[in-house]
Short mmCIF file of C-alpha atoms in Angstrom, two decimals:
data_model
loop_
_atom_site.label_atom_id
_atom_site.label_comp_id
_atom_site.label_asym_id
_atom_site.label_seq_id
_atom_site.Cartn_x
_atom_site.Cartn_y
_atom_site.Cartn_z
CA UNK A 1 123.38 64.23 139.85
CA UNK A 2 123.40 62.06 136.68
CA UNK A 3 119.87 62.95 135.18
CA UNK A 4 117.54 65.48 134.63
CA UNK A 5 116.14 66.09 138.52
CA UNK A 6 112.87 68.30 139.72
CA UNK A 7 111.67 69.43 142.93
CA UNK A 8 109.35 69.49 144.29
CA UNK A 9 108.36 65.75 143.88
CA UNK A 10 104.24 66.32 144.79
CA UNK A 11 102.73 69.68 145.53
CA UNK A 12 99.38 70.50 147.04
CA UNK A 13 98.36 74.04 146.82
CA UNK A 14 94.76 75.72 147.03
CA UNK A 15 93.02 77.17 143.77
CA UNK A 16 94.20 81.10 143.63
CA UNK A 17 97.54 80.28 145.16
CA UNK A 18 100.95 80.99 143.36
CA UNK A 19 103.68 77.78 142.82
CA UNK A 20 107.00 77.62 141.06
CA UNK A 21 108.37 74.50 139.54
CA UNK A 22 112.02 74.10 139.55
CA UNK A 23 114.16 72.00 136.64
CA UNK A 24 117.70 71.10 137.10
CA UNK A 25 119.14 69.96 133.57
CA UNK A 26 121.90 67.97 132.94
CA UNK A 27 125.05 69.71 133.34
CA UNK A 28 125.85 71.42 129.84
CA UNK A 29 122.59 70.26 128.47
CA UNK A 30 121.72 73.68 125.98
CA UNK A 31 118.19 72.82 125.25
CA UNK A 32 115.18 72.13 128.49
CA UNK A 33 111.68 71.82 127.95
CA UNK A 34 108.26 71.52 130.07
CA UNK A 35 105.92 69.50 129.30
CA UNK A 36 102.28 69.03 131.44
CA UNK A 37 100.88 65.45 131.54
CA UNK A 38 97.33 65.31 132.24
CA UNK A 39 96.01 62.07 133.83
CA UNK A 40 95.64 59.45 131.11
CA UNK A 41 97.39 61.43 128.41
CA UNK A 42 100.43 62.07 127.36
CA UNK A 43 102.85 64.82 127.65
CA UNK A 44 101.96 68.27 126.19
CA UNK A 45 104.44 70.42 125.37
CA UNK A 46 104.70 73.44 127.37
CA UNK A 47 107.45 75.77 126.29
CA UNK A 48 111.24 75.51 125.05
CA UNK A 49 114.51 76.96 125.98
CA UNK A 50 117.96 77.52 123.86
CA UNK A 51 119.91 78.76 126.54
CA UNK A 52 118.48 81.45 128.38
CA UNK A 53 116.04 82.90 126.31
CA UNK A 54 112.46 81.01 125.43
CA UNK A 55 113.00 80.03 121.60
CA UNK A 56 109.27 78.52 121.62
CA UNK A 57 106.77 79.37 124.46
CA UNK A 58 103.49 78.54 121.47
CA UNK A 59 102.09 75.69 124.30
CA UNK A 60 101.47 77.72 127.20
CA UNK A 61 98.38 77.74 127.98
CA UNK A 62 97.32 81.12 128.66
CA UNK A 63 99.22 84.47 130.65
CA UNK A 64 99.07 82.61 134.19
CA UNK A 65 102.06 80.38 133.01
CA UNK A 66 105.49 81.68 132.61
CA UNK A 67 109.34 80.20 132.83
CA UNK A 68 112.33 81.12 132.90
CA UNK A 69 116.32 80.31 132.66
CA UNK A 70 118.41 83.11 133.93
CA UNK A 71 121.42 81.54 133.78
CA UNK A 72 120.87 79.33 131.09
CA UNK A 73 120.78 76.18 133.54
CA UNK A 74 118.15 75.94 135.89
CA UNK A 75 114.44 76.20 134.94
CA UNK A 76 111.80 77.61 136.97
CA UNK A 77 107.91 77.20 135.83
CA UNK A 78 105.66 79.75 137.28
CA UNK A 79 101.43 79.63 137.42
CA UNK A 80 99.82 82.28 138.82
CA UNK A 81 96.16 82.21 140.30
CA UNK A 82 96.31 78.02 140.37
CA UNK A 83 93.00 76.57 139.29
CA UNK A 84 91.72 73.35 139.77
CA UNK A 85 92.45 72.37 136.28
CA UNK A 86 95.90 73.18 136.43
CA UNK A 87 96.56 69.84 138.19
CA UNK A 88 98.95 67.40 136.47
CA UNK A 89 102.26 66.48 136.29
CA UNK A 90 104.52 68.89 134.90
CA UNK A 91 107.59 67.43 133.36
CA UNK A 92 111.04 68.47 132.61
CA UNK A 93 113.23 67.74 129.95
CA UNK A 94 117.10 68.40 128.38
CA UNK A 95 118.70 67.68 125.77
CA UNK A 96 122.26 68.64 124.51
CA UNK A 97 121.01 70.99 121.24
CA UNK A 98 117.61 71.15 119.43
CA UNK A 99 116.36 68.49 116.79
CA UNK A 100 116.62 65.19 117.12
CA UNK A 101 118.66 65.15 120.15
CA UNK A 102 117.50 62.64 122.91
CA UNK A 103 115.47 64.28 125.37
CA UNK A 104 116.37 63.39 128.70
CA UNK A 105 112.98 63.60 131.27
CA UNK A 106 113.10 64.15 134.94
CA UNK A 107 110.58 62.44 137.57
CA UNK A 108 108.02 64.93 137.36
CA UNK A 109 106.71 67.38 139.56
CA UNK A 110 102.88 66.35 140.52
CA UNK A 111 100.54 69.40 141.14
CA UNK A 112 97.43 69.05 142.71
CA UNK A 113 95.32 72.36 142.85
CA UNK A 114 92.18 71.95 145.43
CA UNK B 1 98.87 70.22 113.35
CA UNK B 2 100.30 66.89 113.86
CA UNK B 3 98.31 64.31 115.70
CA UNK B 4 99.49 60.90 117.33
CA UNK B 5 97.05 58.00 117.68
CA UNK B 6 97.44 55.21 120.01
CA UNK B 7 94.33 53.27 119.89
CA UNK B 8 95.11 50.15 122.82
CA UNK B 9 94.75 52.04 126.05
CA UNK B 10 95.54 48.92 127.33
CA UNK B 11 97.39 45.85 126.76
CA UNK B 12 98.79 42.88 128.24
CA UNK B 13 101.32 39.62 127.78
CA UNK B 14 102.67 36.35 129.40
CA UNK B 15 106.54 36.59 129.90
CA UNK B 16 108.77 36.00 126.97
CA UNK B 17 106.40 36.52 124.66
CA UNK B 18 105.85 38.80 121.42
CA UNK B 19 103.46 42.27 121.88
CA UNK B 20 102.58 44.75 119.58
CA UNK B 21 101.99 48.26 119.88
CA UNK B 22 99.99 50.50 117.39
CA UNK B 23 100.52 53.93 116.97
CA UNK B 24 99.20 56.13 113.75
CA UNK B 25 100.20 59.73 113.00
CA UNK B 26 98.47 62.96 110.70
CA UNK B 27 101.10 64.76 109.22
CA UNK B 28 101.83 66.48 105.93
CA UNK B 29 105.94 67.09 106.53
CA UNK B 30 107.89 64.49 105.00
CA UNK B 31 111.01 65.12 106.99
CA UNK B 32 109.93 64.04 110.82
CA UNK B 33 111.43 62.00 114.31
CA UNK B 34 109.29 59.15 115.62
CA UNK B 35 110.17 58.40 118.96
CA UNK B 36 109.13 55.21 121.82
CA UNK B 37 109.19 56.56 125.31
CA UNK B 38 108.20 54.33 128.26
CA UNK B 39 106.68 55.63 131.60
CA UNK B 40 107.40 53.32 134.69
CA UNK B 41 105.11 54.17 137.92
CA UNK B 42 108.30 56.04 138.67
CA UNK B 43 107.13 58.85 136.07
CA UNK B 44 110.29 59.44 134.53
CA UNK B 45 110.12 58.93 130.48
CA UNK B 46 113.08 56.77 129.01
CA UNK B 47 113.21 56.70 125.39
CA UNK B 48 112.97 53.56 123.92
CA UNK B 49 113.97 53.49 120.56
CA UNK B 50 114.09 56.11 117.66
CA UNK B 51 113.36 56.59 113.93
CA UNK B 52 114.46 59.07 111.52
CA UNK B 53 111.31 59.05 108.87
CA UNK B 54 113.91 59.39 105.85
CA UNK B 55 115.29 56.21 106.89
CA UNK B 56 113.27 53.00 105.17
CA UNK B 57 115.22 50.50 107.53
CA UNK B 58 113.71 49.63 110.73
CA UNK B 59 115.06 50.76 113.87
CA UNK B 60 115.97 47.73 116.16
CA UNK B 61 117.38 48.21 119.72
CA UNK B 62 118.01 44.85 121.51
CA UNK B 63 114.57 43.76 122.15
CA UNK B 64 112.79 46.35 120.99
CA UNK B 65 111.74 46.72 116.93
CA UNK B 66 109.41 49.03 115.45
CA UNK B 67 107.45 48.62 112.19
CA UNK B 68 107.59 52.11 109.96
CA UNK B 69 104.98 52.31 107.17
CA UNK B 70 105.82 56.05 106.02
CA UNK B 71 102.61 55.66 103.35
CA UNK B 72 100.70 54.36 105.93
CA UNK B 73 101.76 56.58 108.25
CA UNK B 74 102.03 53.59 110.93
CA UNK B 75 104.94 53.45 113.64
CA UNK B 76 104.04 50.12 115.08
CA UNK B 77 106.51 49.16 118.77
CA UNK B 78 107.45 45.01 118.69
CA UNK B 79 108.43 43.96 121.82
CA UNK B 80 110.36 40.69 122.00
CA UNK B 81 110.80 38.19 125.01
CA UNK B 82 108.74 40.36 126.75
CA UNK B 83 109.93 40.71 130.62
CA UNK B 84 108.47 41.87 133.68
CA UNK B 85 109.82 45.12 133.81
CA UNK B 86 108.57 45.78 130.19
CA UNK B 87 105.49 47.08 132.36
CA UNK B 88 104.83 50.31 131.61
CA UNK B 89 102.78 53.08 129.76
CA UNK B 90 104.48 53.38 126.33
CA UNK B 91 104.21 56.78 124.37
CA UNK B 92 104.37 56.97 120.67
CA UNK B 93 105.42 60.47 120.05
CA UNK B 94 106.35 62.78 116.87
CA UNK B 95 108.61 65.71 115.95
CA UNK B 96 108.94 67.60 112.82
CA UNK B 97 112.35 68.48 111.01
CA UNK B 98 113.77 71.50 113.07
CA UNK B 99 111.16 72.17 115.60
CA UNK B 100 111.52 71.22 119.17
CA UNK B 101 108.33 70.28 120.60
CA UNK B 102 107.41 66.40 120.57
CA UNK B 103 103.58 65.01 120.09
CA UNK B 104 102.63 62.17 121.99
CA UNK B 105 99.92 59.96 121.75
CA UNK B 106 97.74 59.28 125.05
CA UNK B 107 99.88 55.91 125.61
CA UNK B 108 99.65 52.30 125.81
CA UNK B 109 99.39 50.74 129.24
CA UNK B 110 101.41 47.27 128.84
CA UNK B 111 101.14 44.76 131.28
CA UNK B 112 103.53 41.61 131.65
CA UNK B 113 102.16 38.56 133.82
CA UNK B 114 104.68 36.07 134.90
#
């Protein structure tokens, strides 16, 4: 595809469960990032990639979250031992280098944790 | 730490007319990206228009216009001929010289009425 996609679209898990998030960048796009958008804010930034290795992971919450890039395309986002106030949309984004580059977003995934 | 204000949770306008959108920022860099990203229902964040804070010109792009007051540290969104599909939550956002990670602002909801 054209853009910056993310599956799954909506997932509903149950507090203590584990999830991945997936990110597909666009194709030759160096740079992704996650954000997490809580409801009626705006996007927090999560962690950064340059290539395959995490260049700034400072916004991760706390030891439950981890990504990764093994191949220096795909993104998967990891939470361990979901809690309720984990739920929000986490968003995905590319960009073709670092700095000012436009930052292409995907849809979103939406996690709900019950 | 850099903080992004948006102080009109919610707005709205009749077709083809003029809105305004405020947005304030807290920063003590003087080399910095201000950035206009609107959120359809759809979730996916398209970037509406950018400025480079060592530039004293305005950005412009088509309809879109924003109003940069570096003293002020204002970054005010003009929307022109406003249409229906200008409805949206807009997101002022920031990003400092040679980091990565944007700051948004907790977003605008604009409504257009025909």
């Amino acid at each position: 595809g054209a853009g910056v996609s993310q599956t799954p679209s909506n997932k509903v898990t149950e507090k203590g469960k584990y999830v991945e998030l997936r990110c597909d960048p666009i194709s030759g796009h160096t740079a992704l990032y996650w954000y997490r958008q809580s409801l009626g804010q705006g996007p927090e930034f999560l962690i950064y990639f340059q290539g395959t290795g995490a260049a700034d992971d400072s916004g991760l919450p706390n030891d439950r979250f981890f990504a990764v890039r093994p191949e220096g395309s795909v993104s998967t986002l990891k939470i361990q031992r979901t809690e309720r106030g984990d739920s929000a949309v986490y968003l995905c984004a590319s960009s073709w280098g670092t700095g000012n580059n436009e930052q292409f977003f995907g849809p979103g995934t939406r996690l709900t944790v019950l | 730490a850099q903080t992004v204000t948006q102080s009109q949770p919610e707005m709205s306008v009749q077709e083809a007319e003029t809105v305004t959108l405020s947005c304030t920022y807290d920063t003590s860099e003087n080399n910095y990206y201000l950035f206009w990203y609107k959120q359809p229902p759809s979730r996916q964040m398209i970037l509406v228009i950018r400025q480079e804070a060592y530039k004293q010109q305005n950005a412009t792009e088509n309809r879109f216009s924003v109003n940069f007051q570096k003293a002020a540290k204002s970054f005010s969104l003009k929307i022109s001929d406003s249409q229906l599909g200008d409805t949206a939550m807009y997101f002022c956002a920031f990003m400092k010289l040679g980091n990565n990670d944007m700051r948004f602002g907790a977003g605008t909801r604009l409504t257009v009425k025909p």
